[in-house]
Coordinates of C-alpha atoms in Angstrom, one line a residue:
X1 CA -14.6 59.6 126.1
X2 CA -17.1 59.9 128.8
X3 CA -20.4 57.4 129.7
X4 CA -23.4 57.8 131.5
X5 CA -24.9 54.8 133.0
X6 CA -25.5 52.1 130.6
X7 CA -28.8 51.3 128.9
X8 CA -30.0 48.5 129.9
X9 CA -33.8 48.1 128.7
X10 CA -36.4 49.3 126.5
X11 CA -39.3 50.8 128.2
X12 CA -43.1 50.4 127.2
X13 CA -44.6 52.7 125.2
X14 CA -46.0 55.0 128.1
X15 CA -42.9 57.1 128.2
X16 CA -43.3 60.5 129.7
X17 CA -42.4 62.6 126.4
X18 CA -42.5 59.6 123.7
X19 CA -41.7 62.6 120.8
X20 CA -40.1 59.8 118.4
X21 CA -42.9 57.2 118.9
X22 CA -45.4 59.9 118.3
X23 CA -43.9 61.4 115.0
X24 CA -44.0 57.6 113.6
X25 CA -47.5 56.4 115.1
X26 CA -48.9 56.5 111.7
X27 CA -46.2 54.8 110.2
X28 CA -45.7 52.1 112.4
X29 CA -48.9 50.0 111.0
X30 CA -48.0 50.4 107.2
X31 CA -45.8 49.1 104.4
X32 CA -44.0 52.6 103.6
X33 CA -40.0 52.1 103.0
X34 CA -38.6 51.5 106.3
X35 CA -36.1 54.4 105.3
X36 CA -39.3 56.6 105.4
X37 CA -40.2 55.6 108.6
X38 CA -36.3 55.8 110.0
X39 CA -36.4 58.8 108.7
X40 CA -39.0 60.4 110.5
X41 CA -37.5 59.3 113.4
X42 CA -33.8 61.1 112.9
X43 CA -35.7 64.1 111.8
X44 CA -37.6 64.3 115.1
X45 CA -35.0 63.7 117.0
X46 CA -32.1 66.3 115.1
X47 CA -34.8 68.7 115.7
X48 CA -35.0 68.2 119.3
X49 CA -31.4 68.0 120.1
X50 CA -31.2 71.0 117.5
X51 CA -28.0 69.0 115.7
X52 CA -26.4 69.9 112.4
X53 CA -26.6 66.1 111.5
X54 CA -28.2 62.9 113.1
X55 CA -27.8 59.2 111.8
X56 CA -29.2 55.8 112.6
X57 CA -26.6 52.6 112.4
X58 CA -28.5 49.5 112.5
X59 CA -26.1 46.3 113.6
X60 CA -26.2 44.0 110.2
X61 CA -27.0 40.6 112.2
X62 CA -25.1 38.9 109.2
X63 CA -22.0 40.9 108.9
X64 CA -21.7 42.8 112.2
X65 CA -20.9 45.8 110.4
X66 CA -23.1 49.3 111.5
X67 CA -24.9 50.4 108.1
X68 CA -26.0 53.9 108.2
X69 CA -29.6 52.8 106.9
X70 CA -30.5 56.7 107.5
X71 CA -28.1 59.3 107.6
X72 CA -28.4 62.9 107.0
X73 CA -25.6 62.8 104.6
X74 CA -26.6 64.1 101.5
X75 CA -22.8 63.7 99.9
X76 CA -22.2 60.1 100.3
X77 CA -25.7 57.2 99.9
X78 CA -24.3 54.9 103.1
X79 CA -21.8 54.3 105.4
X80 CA -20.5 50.8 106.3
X81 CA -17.9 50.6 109.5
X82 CA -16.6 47.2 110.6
X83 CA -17.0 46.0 114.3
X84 CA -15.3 48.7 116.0
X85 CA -14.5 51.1 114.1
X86 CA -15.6 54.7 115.2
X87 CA -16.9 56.1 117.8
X88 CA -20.1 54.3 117.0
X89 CA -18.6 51.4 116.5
X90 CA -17.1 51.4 120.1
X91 CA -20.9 52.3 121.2
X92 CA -21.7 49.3 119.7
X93 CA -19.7 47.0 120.9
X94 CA -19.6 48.6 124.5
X95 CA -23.3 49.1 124.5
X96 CA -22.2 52.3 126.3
X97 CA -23.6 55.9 125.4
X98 CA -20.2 58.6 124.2
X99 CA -20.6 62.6 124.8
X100 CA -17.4 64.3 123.3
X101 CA -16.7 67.8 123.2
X102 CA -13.6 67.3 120.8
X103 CA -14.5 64.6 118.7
X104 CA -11.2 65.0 116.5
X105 CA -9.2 64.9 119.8
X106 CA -11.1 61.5 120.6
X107 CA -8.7 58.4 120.0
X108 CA -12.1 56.1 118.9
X109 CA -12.8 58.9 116.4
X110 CA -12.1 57.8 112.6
X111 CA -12.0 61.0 110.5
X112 CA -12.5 58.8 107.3
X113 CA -16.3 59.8 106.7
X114 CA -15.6 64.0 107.5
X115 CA -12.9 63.6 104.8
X116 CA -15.6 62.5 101.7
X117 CA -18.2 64.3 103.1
X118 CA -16.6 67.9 103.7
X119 CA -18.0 68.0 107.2
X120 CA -16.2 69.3 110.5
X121 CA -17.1 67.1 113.4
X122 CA -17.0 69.4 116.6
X123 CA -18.9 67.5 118.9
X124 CA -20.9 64.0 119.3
X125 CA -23.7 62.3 121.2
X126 CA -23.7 58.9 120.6
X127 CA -25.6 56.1 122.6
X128 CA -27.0 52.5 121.3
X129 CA -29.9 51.6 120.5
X130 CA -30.5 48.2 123.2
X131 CA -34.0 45.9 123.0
X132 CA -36.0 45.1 125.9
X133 CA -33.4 42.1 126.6
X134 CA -30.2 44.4 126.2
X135 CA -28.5 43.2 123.0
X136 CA -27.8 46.2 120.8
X137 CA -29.6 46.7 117.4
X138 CA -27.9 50.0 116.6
X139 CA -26.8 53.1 117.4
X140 CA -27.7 56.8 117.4
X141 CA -25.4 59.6 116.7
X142 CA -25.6 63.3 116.8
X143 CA -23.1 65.6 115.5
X144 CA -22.4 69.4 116.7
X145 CA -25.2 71.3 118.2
X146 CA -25.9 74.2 116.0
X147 CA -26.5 76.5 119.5
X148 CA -23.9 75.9 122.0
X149 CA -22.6 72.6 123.1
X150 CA -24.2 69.1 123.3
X151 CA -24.4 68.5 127.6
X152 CA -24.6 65.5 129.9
X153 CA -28.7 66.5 129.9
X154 CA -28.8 66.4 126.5
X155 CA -26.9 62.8 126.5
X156 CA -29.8 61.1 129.0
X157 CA -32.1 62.8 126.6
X158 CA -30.4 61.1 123.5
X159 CA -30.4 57.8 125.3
X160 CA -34.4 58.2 126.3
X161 CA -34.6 58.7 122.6
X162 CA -32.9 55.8 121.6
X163 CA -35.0 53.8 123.9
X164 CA -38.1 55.1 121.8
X165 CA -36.1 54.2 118.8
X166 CA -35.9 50.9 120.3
X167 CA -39.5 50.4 120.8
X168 CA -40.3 51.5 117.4
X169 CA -37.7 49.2 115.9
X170 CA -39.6 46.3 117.8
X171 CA -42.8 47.1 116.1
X172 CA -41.8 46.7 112.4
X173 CA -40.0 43.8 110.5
X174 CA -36.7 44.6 111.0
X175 CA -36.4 42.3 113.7
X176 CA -33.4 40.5 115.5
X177 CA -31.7 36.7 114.5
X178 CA -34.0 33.8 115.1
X179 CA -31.4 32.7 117.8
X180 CA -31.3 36.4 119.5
X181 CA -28.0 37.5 118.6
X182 CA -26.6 41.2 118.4
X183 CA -27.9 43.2 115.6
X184 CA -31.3 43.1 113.0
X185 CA -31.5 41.5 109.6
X186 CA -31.7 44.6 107.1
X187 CA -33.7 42.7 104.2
X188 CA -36.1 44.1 102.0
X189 CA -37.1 48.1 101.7
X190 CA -40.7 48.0 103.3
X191 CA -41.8 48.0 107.0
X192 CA -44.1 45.2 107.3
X193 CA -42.8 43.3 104.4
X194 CA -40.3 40.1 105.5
X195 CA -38.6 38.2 102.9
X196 CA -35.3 38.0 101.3
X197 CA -35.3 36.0 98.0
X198 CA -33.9 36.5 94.8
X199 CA -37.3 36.8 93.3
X200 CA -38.6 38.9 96.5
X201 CA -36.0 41.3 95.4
X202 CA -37.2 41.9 91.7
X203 CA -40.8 42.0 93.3
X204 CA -39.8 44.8 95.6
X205 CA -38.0 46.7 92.7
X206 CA -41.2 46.7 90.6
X207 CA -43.5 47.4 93.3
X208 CA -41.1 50.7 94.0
X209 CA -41.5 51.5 90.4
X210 CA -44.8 51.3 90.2
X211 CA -45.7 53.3 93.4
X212 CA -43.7 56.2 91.9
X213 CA -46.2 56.9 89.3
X214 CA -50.2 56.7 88.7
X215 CA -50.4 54.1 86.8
X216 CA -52.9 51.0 86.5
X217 CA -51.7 47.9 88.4
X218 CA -52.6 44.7 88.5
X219 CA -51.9 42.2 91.3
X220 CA -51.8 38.3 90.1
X221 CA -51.5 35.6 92.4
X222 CA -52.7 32.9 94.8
X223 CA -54.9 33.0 97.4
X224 CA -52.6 34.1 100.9
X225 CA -49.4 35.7 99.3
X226 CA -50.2 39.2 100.2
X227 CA -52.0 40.8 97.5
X228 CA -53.7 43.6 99.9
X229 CA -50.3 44.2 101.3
X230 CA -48.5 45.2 98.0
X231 CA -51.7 47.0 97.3
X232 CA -51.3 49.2 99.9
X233 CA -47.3 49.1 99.4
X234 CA -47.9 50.9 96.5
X235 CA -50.0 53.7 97.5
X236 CA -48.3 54.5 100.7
X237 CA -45.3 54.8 98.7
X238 CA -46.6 56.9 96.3
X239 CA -48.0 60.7 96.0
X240 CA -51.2 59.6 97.3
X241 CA -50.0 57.9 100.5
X242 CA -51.7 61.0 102.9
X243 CA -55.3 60.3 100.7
X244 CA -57.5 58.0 101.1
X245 CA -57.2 54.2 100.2
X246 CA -60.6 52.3 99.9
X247 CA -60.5 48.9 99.4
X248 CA -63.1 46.8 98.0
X249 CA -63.5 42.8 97.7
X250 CA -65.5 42.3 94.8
X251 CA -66.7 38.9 95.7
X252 CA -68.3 40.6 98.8
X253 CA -70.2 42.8 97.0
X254 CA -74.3 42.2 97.0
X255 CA -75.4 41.0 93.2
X256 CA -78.1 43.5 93.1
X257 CA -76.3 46.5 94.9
X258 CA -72.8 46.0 93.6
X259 CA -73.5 49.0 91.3
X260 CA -74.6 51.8 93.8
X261 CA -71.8 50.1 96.5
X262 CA -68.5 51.1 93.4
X263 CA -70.7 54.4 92.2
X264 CA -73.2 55.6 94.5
X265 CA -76.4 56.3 94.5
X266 CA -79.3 59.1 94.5
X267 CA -82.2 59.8 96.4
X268 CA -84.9 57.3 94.8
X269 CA -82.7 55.7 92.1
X270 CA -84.8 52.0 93.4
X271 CA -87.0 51.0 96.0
X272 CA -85.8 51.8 99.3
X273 CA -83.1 54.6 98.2
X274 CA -84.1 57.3 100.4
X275 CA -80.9 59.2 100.2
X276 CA -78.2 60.3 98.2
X277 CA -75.1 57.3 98.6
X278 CA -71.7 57.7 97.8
X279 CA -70.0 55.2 96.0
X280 CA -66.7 53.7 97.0
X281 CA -64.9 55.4 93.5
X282 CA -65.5 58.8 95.3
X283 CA -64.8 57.3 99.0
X284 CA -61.4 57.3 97.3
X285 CA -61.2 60.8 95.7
X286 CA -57.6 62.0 95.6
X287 CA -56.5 58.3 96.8
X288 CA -56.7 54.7 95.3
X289 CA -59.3 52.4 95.2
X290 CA -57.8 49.1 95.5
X291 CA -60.8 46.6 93.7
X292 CA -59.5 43.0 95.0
X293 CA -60.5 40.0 93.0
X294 CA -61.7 42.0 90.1
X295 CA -62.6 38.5 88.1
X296 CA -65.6 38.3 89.9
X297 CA -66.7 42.1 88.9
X298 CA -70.3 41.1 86.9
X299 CA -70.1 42.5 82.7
X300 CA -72.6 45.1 83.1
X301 CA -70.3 46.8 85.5
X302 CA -67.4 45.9 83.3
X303 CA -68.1 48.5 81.3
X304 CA -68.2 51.4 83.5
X305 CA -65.2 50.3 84.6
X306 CA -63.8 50.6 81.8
X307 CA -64.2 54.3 80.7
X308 CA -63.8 55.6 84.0
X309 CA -60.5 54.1 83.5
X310 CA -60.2 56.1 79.8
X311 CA -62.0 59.3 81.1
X312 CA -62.0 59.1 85.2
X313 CA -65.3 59.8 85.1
X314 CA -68.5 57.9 86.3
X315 CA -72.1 58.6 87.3
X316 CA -73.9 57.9 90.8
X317 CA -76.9 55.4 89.8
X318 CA -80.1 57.3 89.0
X319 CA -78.1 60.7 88.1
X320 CA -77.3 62.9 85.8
X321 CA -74.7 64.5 87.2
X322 CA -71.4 63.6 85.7
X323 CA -68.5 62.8 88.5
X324 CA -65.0 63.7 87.5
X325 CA -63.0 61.7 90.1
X326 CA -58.9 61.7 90.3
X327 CA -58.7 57.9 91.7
X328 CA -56.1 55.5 91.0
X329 CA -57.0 52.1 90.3
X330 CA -55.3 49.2 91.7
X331 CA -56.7 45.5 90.9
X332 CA -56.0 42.1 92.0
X333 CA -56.8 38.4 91.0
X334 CA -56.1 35.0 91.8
X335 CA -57.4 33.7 88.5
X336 CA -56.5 33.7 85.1
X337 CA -57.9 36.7 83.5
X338 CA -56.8 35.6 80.2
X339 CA -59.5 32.3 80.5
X340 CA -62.2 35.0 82.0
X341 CA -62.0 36.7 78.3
X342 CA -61.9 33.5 76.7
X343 CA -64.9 32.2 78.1
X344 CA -66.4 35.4 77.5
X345 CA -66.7 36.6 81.8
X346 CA -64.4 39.1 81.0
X347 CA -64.0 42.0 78.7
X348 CA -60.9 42.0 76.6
X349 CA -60.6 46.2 76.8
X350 CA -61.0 45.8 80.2
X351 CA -58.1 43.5 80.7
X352 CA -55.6 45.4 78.5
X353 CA -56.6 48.5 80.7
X354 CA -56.3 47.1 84.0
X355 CA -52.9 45.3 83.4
X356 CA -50.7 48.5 82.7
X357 CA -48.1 47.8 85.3
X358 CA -48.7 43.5 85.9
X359 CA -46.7 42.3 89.0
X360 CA -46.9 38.7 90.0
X361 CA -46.7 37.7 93.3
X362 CA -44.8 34.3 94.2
X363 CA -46.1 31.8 96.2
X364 CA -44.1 30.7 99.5
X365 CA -42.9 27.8 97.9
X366 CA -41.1 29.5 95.6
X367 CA -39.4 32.0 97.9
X368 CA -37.8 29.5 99.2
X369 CA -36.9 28.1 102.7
X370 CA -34.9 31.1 104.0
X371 CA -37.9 33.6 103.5
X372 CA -40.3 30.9 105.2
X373 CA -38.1 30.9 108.3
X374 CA -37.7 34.7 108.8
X375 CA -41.4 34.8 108.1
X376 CA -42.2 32.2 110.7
X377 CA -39.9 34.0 113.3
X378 CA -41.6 37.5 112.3
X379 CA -44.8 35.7 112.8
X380 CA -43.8 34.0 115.8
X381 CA -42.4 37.7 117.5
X382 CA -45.6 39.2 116.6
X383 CA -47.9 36.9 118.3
X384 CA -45.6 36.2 121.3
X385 CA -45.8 39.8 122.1
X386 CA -49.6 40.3 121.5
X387 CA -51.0 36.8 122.7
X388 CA -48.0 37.5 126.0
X389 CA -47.2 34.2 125.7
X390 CA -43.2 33.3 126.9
X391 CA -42.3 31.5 124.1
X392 CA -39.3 33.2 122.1
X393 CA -38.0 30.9 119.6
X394 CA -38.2 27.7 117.2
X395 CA -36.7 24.8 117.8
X396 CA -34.6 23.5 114.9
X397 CA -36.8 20.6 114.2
X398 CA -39.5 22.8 114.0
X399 CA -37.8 25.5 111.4
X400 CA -37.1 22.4 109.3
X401 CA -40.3 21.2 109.8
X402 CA -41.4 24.6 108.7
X403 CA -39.4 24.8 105.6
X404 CA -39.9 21.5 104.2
X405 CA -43.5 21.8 103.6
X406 CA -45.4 23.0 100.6
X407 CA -47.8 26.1 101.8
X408 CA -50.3 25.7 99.4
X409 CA -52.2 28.5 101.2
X410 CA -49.2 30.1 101.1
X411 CA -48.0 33.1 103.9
X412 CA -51.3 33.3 105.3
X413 CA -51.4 29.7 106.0
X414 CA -47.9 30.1 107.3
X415 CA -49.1 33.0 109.5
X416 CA -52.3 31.0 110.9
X417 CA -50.3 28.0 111.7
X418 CA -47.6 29.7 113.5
X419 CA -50.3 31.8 115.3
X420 CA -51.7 29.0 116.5
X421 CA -48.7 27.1 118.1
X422 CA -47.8 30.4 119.5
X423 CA -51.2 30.1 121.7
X424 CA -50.3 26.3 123.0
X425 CA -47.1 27.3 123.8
X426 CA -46.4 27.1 127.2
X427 CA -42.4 27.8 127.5
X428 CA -39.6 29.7 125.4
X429 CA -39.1 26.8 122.8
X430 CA -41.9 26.1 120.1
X431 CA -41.3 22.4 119.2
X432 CA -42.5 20.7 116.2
X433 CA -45.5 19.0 117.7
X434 CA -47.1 22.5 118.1
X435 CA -47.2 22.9 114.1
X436 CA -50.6 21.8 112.9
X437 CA -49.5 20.6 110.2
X438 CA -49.9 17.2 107.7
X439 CA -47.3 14.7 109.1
X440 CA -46.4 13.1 111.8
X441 CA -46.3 14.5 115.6
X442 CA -47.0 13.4 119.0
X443 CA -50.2 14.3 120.2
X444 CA -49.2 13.9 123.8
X445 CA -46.9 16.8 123.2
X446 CA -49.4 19.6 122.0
X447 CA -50.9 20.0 125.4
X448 CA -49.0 18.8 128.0
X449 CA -50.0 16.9 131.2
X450 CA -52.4 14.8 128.8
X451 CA -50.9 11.7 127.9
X452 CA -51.1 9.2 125.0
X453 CA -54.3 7.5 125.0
X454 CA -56.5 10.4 126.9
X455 CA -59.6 11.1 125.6
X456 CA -59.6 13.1 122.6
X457 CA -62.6 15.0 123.6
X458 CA -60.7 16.6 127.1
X459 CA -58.1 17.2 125.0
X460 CA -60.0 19.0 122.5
X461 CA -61.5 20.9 125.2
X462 CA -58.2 22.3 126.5
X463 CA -56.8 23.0 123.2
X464 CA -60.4 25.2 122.4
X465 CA -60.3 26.6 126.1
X466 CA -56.8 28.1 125.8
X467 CA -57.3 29.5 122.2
X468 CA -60.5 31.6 124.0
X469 CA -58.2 32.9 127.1
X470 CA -56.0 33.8 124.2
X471 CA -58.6 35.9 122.5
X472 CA -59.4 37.6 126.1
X473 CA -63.1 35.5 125.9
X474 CA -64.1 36.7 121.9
X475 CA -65.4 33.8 120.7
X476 CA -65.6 34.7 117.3
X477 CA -62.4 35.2 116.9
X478 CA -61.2 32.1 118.5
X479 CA -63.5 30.4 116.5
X480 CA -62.2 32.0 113.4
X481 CA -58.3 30.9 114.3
X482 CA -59.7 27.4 115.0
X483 CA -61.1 27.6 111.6
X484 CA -64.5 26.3 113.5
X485 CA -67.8 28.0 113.6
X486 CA -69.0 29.4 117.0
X487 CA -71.4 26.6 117.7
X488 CA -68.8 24.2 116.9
X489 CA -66.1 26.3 120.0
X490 CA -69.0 26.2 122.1
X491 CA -69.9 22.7 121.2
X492 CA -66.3 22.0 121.9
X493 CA -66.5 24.3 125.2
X494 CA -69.6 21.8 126.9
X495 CA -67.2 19.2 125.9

């Protein structure tokens, strides 16, 4: 077996040739599977290296086993190999790129997978997949070049790859341990998407279902468990993921325009119409049109909701033209339709048509503690890296801190809080007194260098002076993670 240098670091995203980073850009923001975003990847990069076959190991974090998670393998679904085992399994545990010429000659081959499969292994490239801190998360492996042989050029191109690989790994959910350990916690089939639990599980089955066809779903749940998130789960998954998806939050809409804002307008339809408008239903032409909190959806419009949803077909407001629209519908509430149509808010048609394919969506309490502590660490990676503060981990007080208490804004409280001790952070450790949350904590340890007994209002003042730097000067948004208005911050600011 022979090495090139080792791999010792990620680079930033400025790469000379970044060909993997590029074929994934518009991935890299979405819940697609994360096999169709892997996938993309290996297919890039088997192109490239013109190889019969290409597959990417992740490094279970839980097992230490390499899992093929992609593979261009159409014969056998996944490969498993213990620590060790293979030649990718010694580029694992090496962290040490492999270029063999006669793989079968190779005494770290294992000819176990060439024996189900069929395939004659000639030749390898194989190099790991290392983060920015050098602890190994995988590993990539070509198989015989289909035009001559695979050369030592070729292997520095492989591991220039796999650094790409590395950066785009760092951008989605399948992120390392919370204590930093070799490998990545494969949980969970979408990119974006962090949680483990039993009923996270049948959520994600469902969800997957449902994105395979064109059918009506309804979202139900509480305010802050991710409704817009599944929504859009389900159309990038589906046939429609390259069309449009329009979203629209009903309780935003404008009483007296809410009509011509869904299905557009013509030229003089009401005072001040002095152009033809069109509505968000053809916006999404093609696509979905995802109508969030669809209680709130006034009974006048009810109805033309209703038989576009029989006949997919609608009119602008002041025309006579009929629209025939291919749009799927996706809804979403955090009340109880069922009392809407009792009281009479609510049309009862409506209801059965909107609630062909129903998917509740749990709260964080009920996902239990393990999913709130990967979600915290997901949350806490994420801002570290886009607020560049140092800090890199929990400490265990604060994960149990974390886990014992009750969300009842569920993951987007859990995201604002952990955002927000992310900001005072000053070192690598995030300690429980950073958490603002009910309970007790010592105030002298949120900002340090200001004692017990200092006045509140410099402390105050620090705490809303950092939180700006942190927002590169926006006051609006720092105003918004505060959950204070502007003249409040600035207020605040004057101390």
């Amino acid at each position: 077996m022979t090495a090139d240098s080792r791999q010792t670091r990620a680079p930033a995203a400025a790469d000379a040739a970044p060909s993997v980073l590029r074929s994934v850009a518009g991935l890299l923001g979405r819940p697609v599977t994360t096999d169709t975003l892997l996938q993309a990847m290996i297919a890039q990069i088997t192109r490239e290296l013109d190889a019969e076959r290409g597959t990417l190991y992740l490094v279970d974090a839980r097992t230490g086993e390499l899992v093929s998670r992609v593979a261009q393998l159409p014969e056998i679904r996944e490969i498993r190999l213990p620590p060790g085992q293979g030649v990718a399994g010694h580029v694992a545990l090496t962290g040490e790129p492999a270029l063999l010429h006669d793989a079968q000659a190779d005494p770290h081959f294992f000819p176990g997978i060439d024996r189900v499969t069929g395939f004659c292994t000639r030749s390898m490239v194989v190099v790991p997949v290392l983060d920015a801190a050098g602890k190994v998360r995988g590993v990539l492996q070509l198989l015989d070049r289909r035009q001559g042989r695979f050369t030592l050029a070729h292997q520095r191109r492989v591991v220039e790859l796999a650094r790409q690989v590395a950066e785009a790994l760092a951008q989605t959910s399948l992120r390392p341990t919370g204590d930093r350990q070799r490998g990545v916690l494969v949980d969970g089939p979408f990119n974006g998407i962090v949680g483990e639990s039993p009923v996270m599980g049948q959520l994600y089955a469902r969800v997957l279902a449902a994105a395979s066809t064109d059918a009506t779903v309804l979202l139900r749940g509480a305010s802050g468990t991710g409704k817009s998130l599944f929504a859009r789960a389900i159309h990038d998954n589906g046939a429609r993921r390259a069309r449009p998806l329009v979203h629209v939050d009903c309780t935003a809409l404008p009483s007296g325009l809410i009509e011509s804002e869904l299905f557009g307008h013509e030229r003089g339809a009401f005072t001040g119409a002095e152009r033809r408008v069109v509505g968000k239903f053809e916006q999404a032409q093609g696509g979905t049109l995802f109508l969030d909190e669809i209680g709130e959806l006034p009974l006048p419009l009810q109805g033309k909701l209703l038989r576009f949803l029989q006949e997919r077909r609608c009119e602008r407001l002041g025309g006579r033209e009929t629209l025939h629209l291919d749009v799927r519908v996706i809804a979403a509430t955090n009340v109880s339709l069922e009392e809407l149509v009792t009281a009479g808010s609510f049309r009862r048609d409506l209801y059965y048509r909107v609630r062909v394919v129903e998917l509740v969506l749990p709260s964080l309490a009920e996902r239990g503690s393990t999913d709130i502590r990967r979600l915290a660490e997901h949350f806490l990676d994420h801002y570290a890296r886009r607020h560049r503060r140092p800090v890199e981990a929990f400490t265990p007080a604060a994960l149990d801190r974390l886990s014992r208490y009750s969300w009842p804004g569920n993951v987007r409280e859990l995201e604002h809080c952990v955002e927000s001790a992310v900001v005072l952070a000053m070192g690598p450790t995030l300690g429980e007194e950073l958490l603002a949350l009910p309970g007790p904590a010592d105030p002298a340890a949120v900002l340090p260098g200001y004692p017990a007994g200092a006045p509140l209002r410099e402390v105050i003042r620090e705490h809303v002076q950092r939180t700006v730097e942190a927002c590169d000067g926006n006051h609006s948004e720092a105003a918004r993670r505060l959950g204070i208005g502007r003249n409040t911050l600035a207020r605040h600011l004057r101390g």
